[in-house]
C-alpha cells in the first residue's frame, strides 16, 4: 500500500512540476511585425471661426471705438500642410471710429499685408490668425498680430502693430512675448 502511495505522491509531484513548468513565462519572439497604416485623406478645406473684438478706449482725450473682425476668405489662396490638408486663410478688418461715428481708420488686412515681416515658410504655409487690440501706448493704439501655421498653438510669428494719430502704421516683429500665462481665446 505504501508503494502505491509513493507512486501516487510521485505522480502528483511530477504532474505539479509539469504544470508549473508550462506556466513559466515565455520569452518574446524576435519576430518583427510590420503593419501598414494608411495616411488619412485630407478633408475639405478647414477654416477658422469668425471672430469679432469690439472695445471703446480713451485716446487723444476722446473716446474711440475699435472693432476687429476676422473672417475666412475663399478669395485668398489656400494653404496646405505637410499632409495635403487645405486651410482657408483669413482677412481681418480693423475699424477705428470717433465718438461721433465718423471713421478715423479702416483697413482690411491679409497675410500679404505682413509679408515683409514673415519668412518664406509662413508666406507659403501660414495663415493670418489674429489681430487683437492690446492697449493705448505712447499716444498710439497697439495691436498684436499673429501669422500662424494652421491648427498649431505654438508655431506662429508674433507682430506688433501701432496706429498713430495721423493714421500711420508701424509694424515690427514682437520679440517680447507675454509669458505670464495669459492666453487669448481662439482669436
Coordinates of C-alpha atoms in Angstrom, one line a residue:
X1 CA 0.0 0.0 0.0
X2 CA 2.9 2.3 0.8
X3 CA 4.3 1.6 -2.6
X4 CA 1.0 2.8 -4.2
X5 CA 1.0 5.9 -2.1
X6 CA 4.6 6.6 -3.0
X7 CA 3.8 6.2 -6.7
X8 CA 0.7 8.4 -6.3
X9 CA 2.7 11.1 -4.5
X10 CA 5.4 10.9 -7.1
X11 CA 2.8 11.1 -9.9
X12 CA 1.2 14.2 -8.3
X13 CA 4.6 15.8 -7.7
X14 CA 5.6 15.2 -11.4
X15 CA 2.3 16.5 -12.6
X16 CA 2.6 19.6 -10.5
X17 CA 6.1 20.3 -11.7
X18 CA 4.9 19.8 -15.3
X19 CA 2.1 22.3 -14.8
X20 CA 4.4 24.8 -13.1
X21 CA 6.9 24.4 -15.9
X22 CA 4.3 25.0 -18.6
X23 CA 3.1 28.2 -16.8
X24 CA 6.6 29.7 -16.9
X25 CA 6.8 33.0 -18.8
X26 CA 7.6 32.6 -22.5
X27 CA 10.3 34.8 -23.9
X28 CA 9.1 37.2 -26.5
X29 CA 9.8 36.2 -30.0
X30 CA 12.2 38.1 -32.1
X31 CA 9.8 38.4 -35.0
X32 CA 9.2 41.9 -36.3
X33 CA 5.6 42.6 -37.2
X34 CA 5.1 45.4 -39.7
X35 CA 1.6 46.9 -40.1
X36 CA 0.8 49.2 -42.9
X37 CA -1.0 52.3 -41.8
X38 CA -2.8 54.4 -44.3
X39 CA -2.5 58.1 -44.2
X40 CA -5.7 59.9 -43.5
X41 CA -7.0 61.5 -46.6
X42 CA -7.3 65.3 -46.5
X43 CA -10.9 66.5 -45.8
X44 CA -12.5 69.5 -47.3
X45 CA -10.7 72.8 -46.6
X46 CA -10.7 73.8 -42.9
X47 CA -11.4 77.3 -41.9
X48 CA -11.3 79.2 -38.5
X49 CA -14.4 80.6 -37.0
X50 CA -15.4 84.2 -37.5
X51 CA -14.2 86.4 -34.7
X52 CA -15.1 89.9 -33.5
X53 CA -13.5 92.1 -30.9
X54 CA -15.1 95.5 -30.0
X55 CA -13.9 97.9 -27.4
X56 CA -14.1 101.6 -26.5
X57 CA -10.9 103.4 -25.5
X58 CA -9.9 106.9 -24.4
X59 CA -7.3 108.1 -26.9
X60 CA -6.1 111.7 -27.6
X61 CA -8.6 112.9 -25.0
X62 CA -11.5 111.4 -26.8
X63 CA -13.4 108.1 -26.9
X64 CA -12.8 105.9 -29.9
X65 CA -14.5 102.6 -30.8
X66 CA -12.2 99.8 -32.1
X67 CA -13.6 96.9 -33.9
X68 CA -11.6 93.9 -35.3
X69 CA -13.5 91.4 -37.4
X70 CA -11.8 88.2 -38.7
X71 CA -13.5 86.1 -41.4
X72 CA -12.2 83.2 -43.5
X73 CA -11.8 84.3 -47.1
X74 CA -12.3 81.9 -50.0
X75 CA -10.9 84.5 -52.3
X76 CA -7.4 84.2 -50.8
X77 CA -5.0 81.4 -51.8
X78 CA -5.5 78.2 -49.7
X79 CA -2.5 76.9 -47.7
X80 CA -1.6 73.2 -47.3
X81 CA 0.1 71.4 -44.5
X82 CA 2.5 68.5 -45.0
X83 CA -0.3 66.0 -45.4
X84 CA -2.0 68.0 -48.2
X85 CA -4.8 69.3 -45.9
X86 CA -6.0 72.6 -47.2
X87 CA -6.8 75.6 -44.9
X88 CA -8.7 78.8 -45.7
X89 CA -6.8 81.9 -45.0
X90 CA -8.4 84.9 -43.1
X91 CA -8.9 88.5 -43.8
X92 CA -9.2 90.9 -40.9
X93 CA -10.9 94.3 -41.0
X94 CA -9.8 96.9 -38.4
X95 CA -12.1 99.9 -37.9
X96 CA -11.5 102.8 -35.5
X97 CA -14.4 105.2 -35.3
X98 CA -14.7 108.5 -33.4
X99 CA -17.4 109.1 -30.8
X100 CA -19.5 111.0 -33.4
X101 CA -19.5 107.8 -35.6
X102 CA -17.1 109.1 -38.2
X103 CA -14.4 106.6 -39.4
X104 CA -10.9 107.5 -38.3
X105 CA -9.2 104.4 -39.8
X106 CA -10.4 101.4 -41.7
X107 CA -8.3 98.8 -43.5
X108 CA -8.6 95.1 -44.5
X109 CA -5.5 93.0 -43.6
X110 CA -4.4 89.7 -45.1
X111 CA -1.3 87.7 -44.7
X112 CA 0.2 89.6 -47.6
X113 CA -0.1 92.8 -45.5
X114 CA 2.6 91.4 -43.3
X115 CA 4.7 89.7 -45.9
X116 CA 7.8 91.6 -45.3
X117 CA 7.8 90.6 -41.6
X118 CA 7.4 86.9 -42.0
X119 CA 9.7 84.2 -43.6
X120 CA 9.1 82.1 -46.8
X121 CA 7.7 79.2 -44.8
X122 CA 5.0 81.3 -43.2
X123 CA 4.3 83.1 -46.5
X124 CA 3.7 79.6 -48.0
X125 CA 2.1 77.6 -45.2
X126 CA 0.8 80.2 -42.7
X127 CA -2.5 82.0 -42.3
X128 CA -3.3 85.3 -40.7
X129 CA -4.6 84.1 -37.4
X130 CA -5.3 87.1 -35.2
X131 CA -5.2 90.9 -34.9
X132 CA -6.1 91.9 -31.4
X133 CA -6.2 95.4 -29.7
X134 CA -3.9 95.4 -26.7
X135 CA -3.6 99.0 -25.3
X136 CA -3.0 102.7 -25.8
X137 CA 0.7 103.1 -25.7
X138 CA 2.6 106.4 -26.2
X139 CA -0.4 108.0 -27.9
X140 CA -0.7 105.1 -30.3
X141 CA -3.1 102.2 -30.4
X142 CA -1.2 99.0 -30.1
X143 CA -2.3 95.7 -31.6
X144 CA -0.9 92.1 -31.5
X145 CA -0.8 90.3 -34.8
X146 CA 0.0 86.6 -35.5
X147 CA 0.6 84.7 -38.6
X148 CA 0.5 81.0 -37.7
X149 CA 0.7 77.5 -39.1
X150 CA -2.9 76.3 -39.1
X151 CA -4.1 74.3 -36.1
X152 CA -0.9 74.9 -34.2
X153 CA -0.8 76.6 -30.8
X154 CA 2.9 77.2 -30.7
X155 CA 4.0 77.8 -34.3
X156 CA 3.4 81.5 -35.1
X157 CA 5.2 84.7 -35.8
X158 CA 4.1 87.5 -33.4
X159 CA 4.0 91.0 -34.7
X160 CA 3.4 94.3 -33.1
X161 CA 1.3 96.9 -35.0
X162 CA 0.9 100.5 -33.8
X163 CA -1.6 103.1 -35.2
X164 CA -0.6 106.7 -34.7
X165 CA -2.8 109.9 -34.5
X166 CA -2.2 110.6 -38.3
X167 CA -3.5 107.1 -39.3
X168 CA 0.1 105.8 -39.9
X169 CA 1.0 102.3 -39.1
X170 CA 4.3 100.9 -37.8
X171 CA 4.8 97.1 -37.8
X172 CA 7.6 95.0 -36.4
X173 CA 8.3 91.6 -35.1
X174 CA 7.3 91.3 -31.4
X175 CA 10.3 89.8 -29.6
X176 CA 8.8 90.4 -26.2
X177 CA 6.2 87.7 -25.9
X178 CA 3.8 87.7 -22.9
X179 CA 4.9 84.7 -20.9
X180 CA 2.6 85.3 -17.9
X181 CA 0.3 82.5 -19.0
X182 CA -2.3 84.9 -20.2
X183 CA -3.9 83.3 -23.3
X184 CA -6.4 84.8 -25.5
X185 CA -9.2 82.6 -26.8
X186 CA -9.4 81.4 -30.4
X187 CA -8.6 84.7 -31.9

